[in-house]
Coordinates of C-alpha atoms in Angstrom, one line a residue:
M175 CA 0.0 0.0 0.0
S176 CA 1.5 3.3 -1.0
P177 CA 1.9 6.0 1.6
A178 CA -1.1 8.4 1.8
N179 CA -0.6 11.8 0.1
T180 CA 0.4 14.3 2.7
E181 CA 1.1 17.2 0.3
G182 CA 0.3 20.6 1.8
K183 CA 0.2 19.1 5.3
P184 CA 2.2 21.0 8.0
A185 CA 4.8 18.8 9.7
N186 CA 3.7 19.9 13.1
G187 CA 0.0 19.2 12.5
A188 CA -0.9 23.0 12.7
A189 CA -4.1 24.2 11.1
S190 CA -3.9 24.4 7.4
S191 CA -6.5 26.6 5.6
G192 CA -8.2 24.9 2.6
Y193 CA -7.0 21.4 3.4
V194 CA -9.6 18.6 3.1
V195 CA -9.1 15.4 5.1
P196 CA -9.7 12.5 2.7
L197 CA -11.2 9.1 3.2
T198 CA -8.9 6.1 2.8
I199 CA -10.6 3.3 0.8
G200 CA -8.8 0.5 -0.9
G201 CA -5.5 2.3 -0.6
K202 CA -6.8 5.4 -2.3
Q203 CA -7.3 8.8 -0.9
I204 CA -10.9 9.8 -1.6
N205 CA -12.1 13.4 -1.5
T206 CA -15.9 13.6 -1.5
T207 CA -18.2 16.3 -2.8
Q208 CA -19.9 16.5 0.6
T209 CA -17.6 17.8 3.3
F210 CA -17.9 19.1 6.8
D211 CA -16.0 21.7 8.8
V212 CA -13.7 20.7 11.6
V213 CA -13.7 23.3 14.3
G214 CA -10.7 23.6 16.7
P215 CA -11.9 24.1 20.2
A216 CA -9.0 26.3 21.3
A217 CA -9.3 28.7 18.4
G218 CA -13.0 28.4 18.1
K219 CA -12.9 28.4 14.3
T220 CA -12.7 26.1 11.3
I221 CA -9.2 24.6 11.1
W222 CA -9.8 22.4 8.0
S223 CA -12.5 20.4 6.3
A224 CA -13.1 16.7 6.0
S225 CA -14.6 14.4 3.4
S226 CA -17.9 13.1 4.6
A227 CA -18.6 9.4 3.7
S228 CA -22.0 8.6 2.2
V229 CA -23.6 5.2 2.6
E230 CA -22.1 4.3 -0.8
N231 CA -18.6 5.3 0.3
A232 CA -19.1 3.2 3.5
I233 CA -20.1 0.2 1.4
D234 CA -17.1 0.7 -0.9
A235 CA -14.9 0.6 2.2
V236 CA -16.4 -2.7 3.3
K237 CA -16.0 -4.1 -0.2
A238 CA -12.3 -3.1 -0.2
A239 CA -11.8 -4.8 3.1
E240 CA -13.7 -7.9 1.9
G241 CA -11.6 -8.1 -1.2
A242 CA -8.4 -7.8 0.8
F243 CA -9.3 -10.5 3.4
P244 CA -8.5 -13.7 1.6
Q245 CA -4.9 -12.8 0.9
W246 CA -4.3 -10.9 4.2
S247 CA -5.7 -13.8 6.3
R248 CA -3.1 -16.1 4.7
T249 CA -0.1 -13.9 5.6
T250 CA 2.5 -15.3 8.0
S251 CA 2.8 -14.1 11.6
A252 CA 6.2 -12.8 10.7
E253 CA 4.9 -10.7 7.8
R254 CA 2.3 -9.1 10.0
R255 CA 4.7 -8.6 12.9
N256 CA 7.1 -6.8 10.7
I257 CA 4.4 -4.4 9.4
F258 CA 3.4 -3.6 13.0
A259 CA 7.1 -3.0 14.0
R260 CA 7.6 -0.6 11.1
A261 CA 4.3 1.2 12.0
A262 CA 5.5 1.7 15.5
D263 CA 8.8 3.2 14.3
I264 CA 7.0 5.5 11.8
L265 CA 4.7 6.6 14.6
D266 CA 7.7 7.6 16.7
R267 CA 9.2 9.5 13.7
R268 CA 5.9 11.3 13.0
A269 CA 5.1 11.9 16.7
E270 CA 5.2 15.7 16.5
E271 CA 2.9 15.7 13.5
L272 CA 0.3 13.4 15.0
A273 CA 0.4 15.2 18.4
G274 CA -0.3 18.4 16.5
Y275 CA -3.4 17.0 14.9
M276 CA -4.7 15.9 18.2
E277 CA -4.0 19.2 20.0
T278 CA -5.6 21.2 17.1
E279 CA -8.7 19.0 16.7
T280 CA -9.5 18.1 20.3
G281 CA -7.9 20.9 22.4
S282 CA -5.7 18.3 24.1
A283 CA -2.8 19.4 26.3
A284 CA 0.6 18.5 25.1
N285 CA 1.3 16.2 28.0
F286 CA -1.8 14.1 27.0
S287 CA -1.1 14.1 23.3
A288 CA 2.7 14.1 22.8
G289 CA 3.4 12.8 26.3
F290 CA 0.8 10.0 26.5
N291 CA -1.4 9.2 23.5
V292 CA 1.3 9.0 20.7
P293 CA 4.0 7.1 22.6
L294 CA 1.5 4.7 24.2
S295 CA 0.1 4.0 20.7
A296 CA 3.6 3.1 19.5
E297 CA 4.0 0.7 22.4
L298 CA 0.6 -0.7 21.7
L299 CA 1.6 -1.6 18.2
R300 CA 4.9 -3.2 19.3
D301 CA 3.1 -5.2 22.0
I302 CA 0.5 -6.5 19.5
G303 CA 3.1 -7.3 16.9
G304 CA 5.1 -9.3 19.4
R305 CA 2.0 -11.4 20.3
I306 CA 0.9 -12.4 16.7
S307 CA 3.1 -15.5 16.7
S308 CA 1.5 -16.7 19.9
I309 CA -1.9 -17.3 18.3
Q310 CA -2.5 -21.0 18.6
G311 CA -5.2 -23.7 18.7
S312 CA -5.2 -26.9 20.6
I313 CA -5.5 -30.7 20.3
P314 CA -8.0 -32.0 22.8
S315 CA -8.6 -35.7 23.5
C316 CA -11.8 -37.3 22.1
S317 CA -14.0 -39.8 23.9
D318 CA -13.8 -42.1 20.8
A319 CA -10.4 -43.8 20.7
G320 CA -10.5 -43.9 17.0
R321 CA -11.1 -40.2 16.5
S322 CA -9.0 -37.1 16.9
A323 CA -9.8 -33.4 16.9
L324 CA -8.0 -30.1 16.1
I325 CA -9.1 -26.7 17.4
F326 CA -8.2 -23.9 15.1
K327 CA -8.2 -20.1 15.8
E328 CA -9.3 -18.2 12.7
P329 CA -10.0 -14.5 11.8
Y330 CA -13.6 -13.5 11.5
G331 CA -13.3 -11.5 8.2
V332 CA -14.1 -7.8 8.1
I333 CA -14.2 -6.0 11.4
L334 CA -15.9 -2.6 12.0
G335 CA -14.1 -0.3 14.5
L336 CA -15.9 2.8 15.9
A337 CA -13.6 5.1 17.8
P338 CA -14.2 8.4 19.7
W339 CA -12.3 11.7 19.8
N340 CA -11.0 11.9 23.4
A341 CA -8.0 9.7 22.9
P342 CA -8.0 9.2 19.1
Y343 CA -4.7 7.4 18.7
I344 CA -4.9 4.9 21.6
L345 CA -8.6 4.2 21.0
G346 CA -8.4 4.4 17.2
F347 CA -5.4 2.1 16.8
R348 CA -6.8 -0.5 19.2
A349 CA -10.2 -0.4 17.4
V350 CA -8.5 -2.0 14.4
A351 CA -4.9 -3.1 15.3
Y352 CA -5.9 -6.3 17.3
A353 CA -8.3 -7.3 14.5
V354 CA -5.7 -6.7 11.7
A355 CA -3.0 -8.5 13.7
A356 CA -5.3 -11.6 14.0
G357 CA -5.7 -11.7 10.2
N358 CA -8.9 -9.7 9.8
T359 CA -9.4 -6.7 7.6
A360 CA -11.1 -3.6 8.9
V361 CA -13.1 -0.4 8.4
L362 CA -12.3 2.3 10.9
K363 CA -15.0 5.0 11.4
G364 CA -13.7 7.7 13.7
S365 CA -15.4 10.6 15.4
E366 CA -16.2 13.6 13.1
L367 CA -14.5 15.8 15.8
S368 CA -11.0 14.5 15.0
P369 CA -11.0 13.1 11.5
R370 CA -7.4 14.0 10.7
C371 CA -6.2 12.0 13.7
F372 CA -8.0 8.9 12.3
W373 CA -6.7 9.6 8.8
A374 CA -3.2 9.5 10.3
I375 CA -3.7 6.0 11.6
G376 CA -4.4 4.8 8.1
S377 CA -1.5 6.8 6.9
I378 CA 0.9 5.2 9.4
F379 CA -0.1 1.7 8.4
A380 CA 0.1 2.6 4.7
E381 CA 3.6 3.8 5.1
A382 CA 4.5 0.6 7.0
G383 CA 3.4 -1.5 4.0
L384 CA 0.0 -2.7 5.0
P385 CA -1.6 -4.0 1.7
D386 CA -4.4 -1.9 0.1
G387 CA -7.8 -2.6 1.5
V388 CA -6.7 -4.2 4.7
L389 CA -7.5 -1.0 6.6
N390 CA -10.0 1.6 5.4
V391 CA -10.7 4.8 7.2
I392 CA -13.8 6.9 6.9
A393 CA -15.6 9.8 8.7
S394 CA -19.0 11.4 8.1
R395 CA -21.1 14.4 9.1
R396 CA -22.9 14.1 12.4
E397 CA -26.2 14.2 10.6
D398 CA -25.2 11.2 8.5
A399 CA -23.6 9.1 11.3
A400 CA -26.7 7.0 12.0
S401 CA -27.4 6.0 8.4
V402 CA -23.7 5.3 7.6
T403 CA -23.1 3.3 10.7
T404 CA -26.3 1.3 10.3
A405 CA -25.3 0.5 6.7
L406 CA -21.9 -0.7 7.8
I407 CA -23.3 -3.0 10.6
A408 CA -25.9 -4.4 8.3
H409 CA -23.5 -5.3 5.5
P410 CA -23.1 -9.1 5.3
A411 CA -19.3 -8.8 5.1
I412 CA -19.0 -7.2 8.5
K413 CA -18.5 -10.0 11.0
K414 CA -17.9 -8.2 14.3
V415 CA -18.3 -4.6 15.6
N416 CA -16.3 -2.9 18.3
F417 CA -17.3 0.5 19.7
T418 CA -15.8 2.9 22.3
G419 CA -18.0 5.7 23.4
S420 CA -21.1 6.6 25.3
T421 CA -23.5 4.1 26.8
A422 CA -26.4 5.7 25.0
V423 CA -24.9 5.3 21.6
G424 CA -23.4 1.9 22.5
S425 CA -26.9 0.6 23.3
I426 CA -28.1 1.6 19.8
I427 CA -25.2 0.0 18.1
S428 CA -25.6 -3.2 20.2
Q429 CA -29.3 -3.3 19.2
T430 CA -28.5 -2.9 15.6
A431 CA -25.8 -5.6 15.7
A432 CA -28.2 -7.9 17.5
K433 CA -30.7 -7.4 14.7
Y434 CA -28.2 -8.8 12.3
I435 CA -26.8 -11.4 14.8
K436 CA -23.3 -10.0 15.0
P437 CA -21.1 -10.0 18.0
V438 CA -19.9 -6.8 19.6
L439 CA -17.1 -5.5 21.8
M440 CA -18.1 -2.5 23.8
E441 CA -16.2 -0.1 26.0
L442 CA -18.7 2.5 27.2
G443 CA -19.2 5.2 29.8
G444 CA -18.0 5.3 33.4
K445 CA -18.5 7.0 36.8
A446 CA -15.2 6.1 38.3
S447 CA -14.7 6.4 42.1
A448 CA -11.6 6.5 44.2
I449 CA -11.7 5.4 47.8
V450 CA -9.2 7.1 50.0
L451 CA -8.7 5.3 53.3
K452 CA -7.4 7.1 56.4
D453 CA -4.0 5.3 56.2
A454 CA -3.4 6.5 52.6
D455 CA -0.6 8.8 51.5
L456 CA -3.0 11.7 51.2
N457 CA -0.7 13.9 49.1
A458 CA -0.2 11.1 46.5
A459 CA -4.0 10.4 46.4
A460 CA -4.7 14.1 45.9
T461 CA -2.5 14.3 42.8
E462 CA -3.6 11.0 41.2
C463 CA -7.4 11.1 41.5
A464 CA -8.3 11.4 37.8
L465 CA -11.9 10.4 38.1
E466 CA -15.5 11.5 38.7
R467 CA -16.0 10.8 42.5
I468 CA -13.5 10.8 45.4
L469 CA -14.7 9.0 48.6
V470 CA -12.5 9.9 51.5
D471 CA -12.6 8.7 55.1
E472 CA -14.2 11.6 57.1
S473 CA -11.5 11.5 59.7
V474 CA -9.0 12.8 57.2
A475 CA -11.4 14.7 54.9
Q476 CA -10.4 18.2 55.9
E477 CA -6.7 17.5 55.4
F478 CA -7.3 15.8 52.1
S479 CA -9.6 18.6 50.9
G480 CA -6.8 21.1 51.3
L481 CA -4.3 18.9 49.6
L482 CA -6.7 18.3 46.7
K483 CA -7.3 22.0 46.2
T484 CA -3.5 22.6 46.1
A485 CA -3.1 19.7 43.6
V486 CA -5.8 21.1 41.3
H487 CA -4.2 24.5 41.5
N488 CA -0.8 23.2 40.6
I489 CA -1.9 20.8 37.9
F490 CA -4.4 23.2 36.1
G491 CA -2.6 26.5 36.7
G492 CA -5.0 27.9 39.3
G493 CA -8.5 28.5 38.0
T494 CA -7.4 28.5 34.3
P495 CA -10.3 27.3 32.2
Q496 CA -9.5 24.0 30.4
V497 CA -10.2 23.6 26.7
M498 CA -12.8 20.9 26.0
V499 CA -13.6 19.4 22.6
S500 CA -16.6 21.6 21.9
S501 CA -18.8 24.3 23.4
V502 CA -21.6 21.7 23.5
A503 CA -19.5 19.4 25.7
A504 CA -18.5 22.3 27.9
E505 CA -22.1 23.5 28.3
R506 CA -23.3 20.0 29.2
S507 CA -20.7 19.5 31.9
A508 CA -21.2 23.0 33.3
K509 CA -25.0 22.4 33.5
L510 CA -24.5 19.3 35.6
V511 CA -22.3 20.9 38.2
E512 CA -24.4 24.1 38.2
A513 CA -27.6 22.1 38.8
A514 CA -25.9 20.3 41.7
Q515 CA -24.8 23.6 43.2
K516 CA -28.4 25.0 43.0
S517 CA -29.6 21.9 44.8
G518 CA -27.2 22.4 47.7
A519 CA -23.8 21.2 46.6
K520 CA -20.8 23.4 47.3
F521 CA -17.9 24.4 45.1
L522 CA -14.6 24.2 46.8
T523 CA -12.7 25.5 43.8
G524 CA -13.7 26.9 40.4
A525 CA -17.0 28.4 39.2
V526 CA -19.3 28.1 36.3
D527 CA -18.8 31.0 33.8
K528 CA -21.1 31.0 30.8
S529 CA -18.5 32.8 28.7
D530 CA -16.2 29.8 29.4
S531 CA -18.6 27.2 28.2
T532 CA -19.6 29.1 25.0
S533 CA -15.9 29.1 24.1
A534 CA -15.5 25.4 24.8
R535 CA -13.8 26.0 28.1
M536 CA -14.5 25.1 31.7
Q537 CA -12.8 25.9 35.0
P538 CA -11.6 22.9 37.1
I539 CA -14.2 22.4 39.8
I540 CA -14.1 20.4 43.1
I541 CA -17.7 20.0 44.4
E542 CA -18.8 18.6 47.7
N543 CA -22.2 17.7 49.3
V544 CA -23.3 15.9 46.2
T545 CA -26.3 13.7 47.0
K546 CA -28.2 10.9 45.2
D547 CA -31.0 13.2 44.2
M548 CA -28.7 15.2 42.0
D549 CA -28.0 14.2 38.4
L550 CA -24.2 14.7 39.0
F551 CA -24.2 11.8 41.4
Y552 CA -25.0 9.3 38.7
T553 CA -24.2 11.0 35.4
E554 CA -20.8 11.0 33.8
S555 CA -19.7 14.6 33.6
F556 CA -16.9 14.2 31.1
G557 CA -15.3 17.5 32.2
P558 CA -12.8 18.9 34.6
S559 CA -14.9 18.4 37.7
V560 CA -14.8 16.0 40.6
S561 CA -17.3 15.3 43.4
L562 CA -15.7 15.0 46.9
M563 CA -17.7 12.8 49.3
T564 CA -17.0 11.3 52.8
F565 CA -17.6 8.0 54.4
Q566 CA -17.5 6.5 57.9
T567 CA -17.0 2.8 57.2
E568 CA -15.4 0.7 54.5
E569 CA -18.7 -0.9 53.7
E570 CA -20.3 2.5 53.1
A571 CA -17.5 3.5 50.7
I572 CA -17.9 0.3 48.7
A573 CA -21.7 0.7 48.5
T574 CA -21.3 4.2 47.3
A575 CA -18.7 3.2 44.7
N576 CA -21.0 0.5 43.4
D577 CA -24.0 2.8 43.4
T578 CA -23.8 3.4 39.7
E579 CA -24.9 1.7 36.5
Y580 CA -21.3 1.9 35.2
G581 CA -18.3 -0.2 36.0
L582 CA -15.2 0.8 34.0
S583 CA -12.5 1.7 36.4
A584 CA -11.9 2.6 40.1
A585 CA -9.1 3.2 42.6
V586 CA -8.2 2.6 46.2
F587 CA -5.6 4.5 48.1
T588 CA -4.2 2.9 51.2
S589 CA -0.9 1.9 52.8
N590 CA -2.2 -1.6 53.5
L591 CA -2.2 -3.8 50.4
G592 CA -4.4 -6.3 52.1
S593 CA -7.1 -3.6 52.7
G594 CA -6.7 -2.5 49.1
L595 CA -7.1 -6.0 47.7
R596 CA -10.1 -6.7 50.0
I597 CA -11.9 -3.6 48.7
A598 CA -10.9 -4.1 45.1
K599 CA -12.5 -7.5 45.1
Q600 CA -15.8 -6.0 46.1
I601 CA -15.9 -3.1 43.6
E602 CA -18.0 -3.9 40.5
S603 CA -15.6 -2.6 37.9
G604 CA -13.5 -3.9 35.0
A605 CA -10.3 -2.6 36.7
V606 CA -9.3 -1.3 40.2
H607 CA -6.0 0.4 40.7
I608 CA -4.5 0.4 44.1
N609 CA -2.5 3.6 44.9
G610 CA -2.8 4.7 41.2
M611 CA -5.0 6.7 38.9
T612 CA -8.2 5.3 37.6
V613 CA -6.9 6.3 34.1
H614 CA -4.3 3.5 33.8
D615 CA -3.7 1.8 30.5
E616 CA -1.0 -0.6 29.5
P617 CA -0.9 -2.6 26.2
N618 CA -0.3 -5.9 28.0
L619 CA -3.3 -5.6 30.3
P620 CA -7.0 -6.4 29.6
H621 CA -9.1 -3.3 29.4
G622 CA -12.9 -3.1 29.5
G623 CA -15.9 -2.7 31.7
T624 CA -18.8 -4.3 33.5
K625 CA -22.5 -3.4 33.8
K626 CA -23.3 -0.5 31.4
S627 CA -19.7 0.2 30.8
G628 CA -19.7 -2.6 28.3
F629 CA -18.3 -6.1 27.8
G630 CA -15.3 -7.7 26.1
R631 CA -11.7 -6.8 26.4
F632 CA -9.0 -4.9 24.5
G633 CA -5.4 -5.4 25.5
G634 CA -2.8 -8.1 25.5
S635 CA -3.7 -11.6 24.5
W636 CA -7.3 -10.9 25.4
G637 CA -7.5 -8.2 22.6
L638 CA -6.3 -10.7 20.0
E639 CA -8.7 -13.4 21.2
E640 CA -11.6 -11.0 20.7
F641 CA -11.0 -11.1 17.0
L642 CA -10.5 -14.8 16.5
R643 CA -13.2 -17.4 16.2
T644 CA -12.8 -21.1 17.2
K645 CA -13.3 -23.9 14.7
T646 CA -13.4 -27.6 15.6
V647 CA -12.2 -30.2 13.1
T648 CA -12.5 -33.9 13.9
F649 CA -11.2 -36.9 11.9
K650 CA -11.0 -40.6 12.1
N651 CA -7.5 -42.0 12.8

């Protein structure tokens, strides 16, 4: 597959007036007559445009993947591993460019884009590539002495990956990389908020030598998203769907896939809680609580509150409003905390300023006295706010942490590993991190949720297994 055309593209990913992000279908860069503007949240203006896939374009992408599958599924593990290794090296070389796209399209801070998303994506590719040769079947014993059996692991066919804007490289690469490594071909449909980031994923693999049609990348206008996505799921060549995003949209996608009897892998919303026990390193806990709710033992609550306010001030530069992906996202998050305040909750830091939200910004807010009758208690805020609550007993803390329909991640802070493990076993969550952030992702670990946070797992050998089906072959000796 020839490298995608990058003519006219600034090396650092800065905004480029007049540039149109193409679709990548069958190894070709496709510019459509229908386009949509991509607005940079920091600048508050159009940074470039993107080609908008129609249903016909989407079907063409599936056909390209379907046509590439027979040959790609027969490639050796060494061939696939080498492509992944080259892709990781190319990603390292183009790191500044890709970080620039992410910062421009999503308003991401440099430490999250260049410092986390891009390098972790390169490590993800290396980890996946190194695991390809470990794919294996088995030879079980049969009850009939004259018969033998072989268990094969085979790729499904064409996989549909649907990825969000908030960590476009990590979530975009994993939406297709495990599938492609296992011998499948793929269509990646990324969020319309960061189309150039997703285009770059296809470009990286193209430059690494991935054959034409193995990976196809498309985006569409928000108003066309439902029809395009439905057409993709319904197509007979699509054999499995994975989606990372909101629980509301995940529910719709799951229902659509069920209609066509297709398996799904879902990583959905969360309402992560951190439990801070009285024996915890309070300063460490205050600086590592990247989540929605902090539950702190009331005996150390006052001390912890002061440390948390200091940590927020140092990390976010005082009350500096943080750039969010859009004014809609900022307004939604601001309304949640403002409604809680009007119902009796108290801001310890920050404030809601309408001029911030209309410019896609929001001040970091610590809010206490949040109760169950407030929407903020249960609803994912997806903004720079955290609810600070207290508890008297360990049982109370666990009950509050589990009082949510979500179960993606959680944390426990304590100096006693036994206490941490005891609590971790009782929290209904896909992951619990003891003395660490709830946002913790390593390529070699399984990652996914429980309850309405989804099902299935990305990461490590679990990620490859998600995109392999089992075939039993028996024969007479």
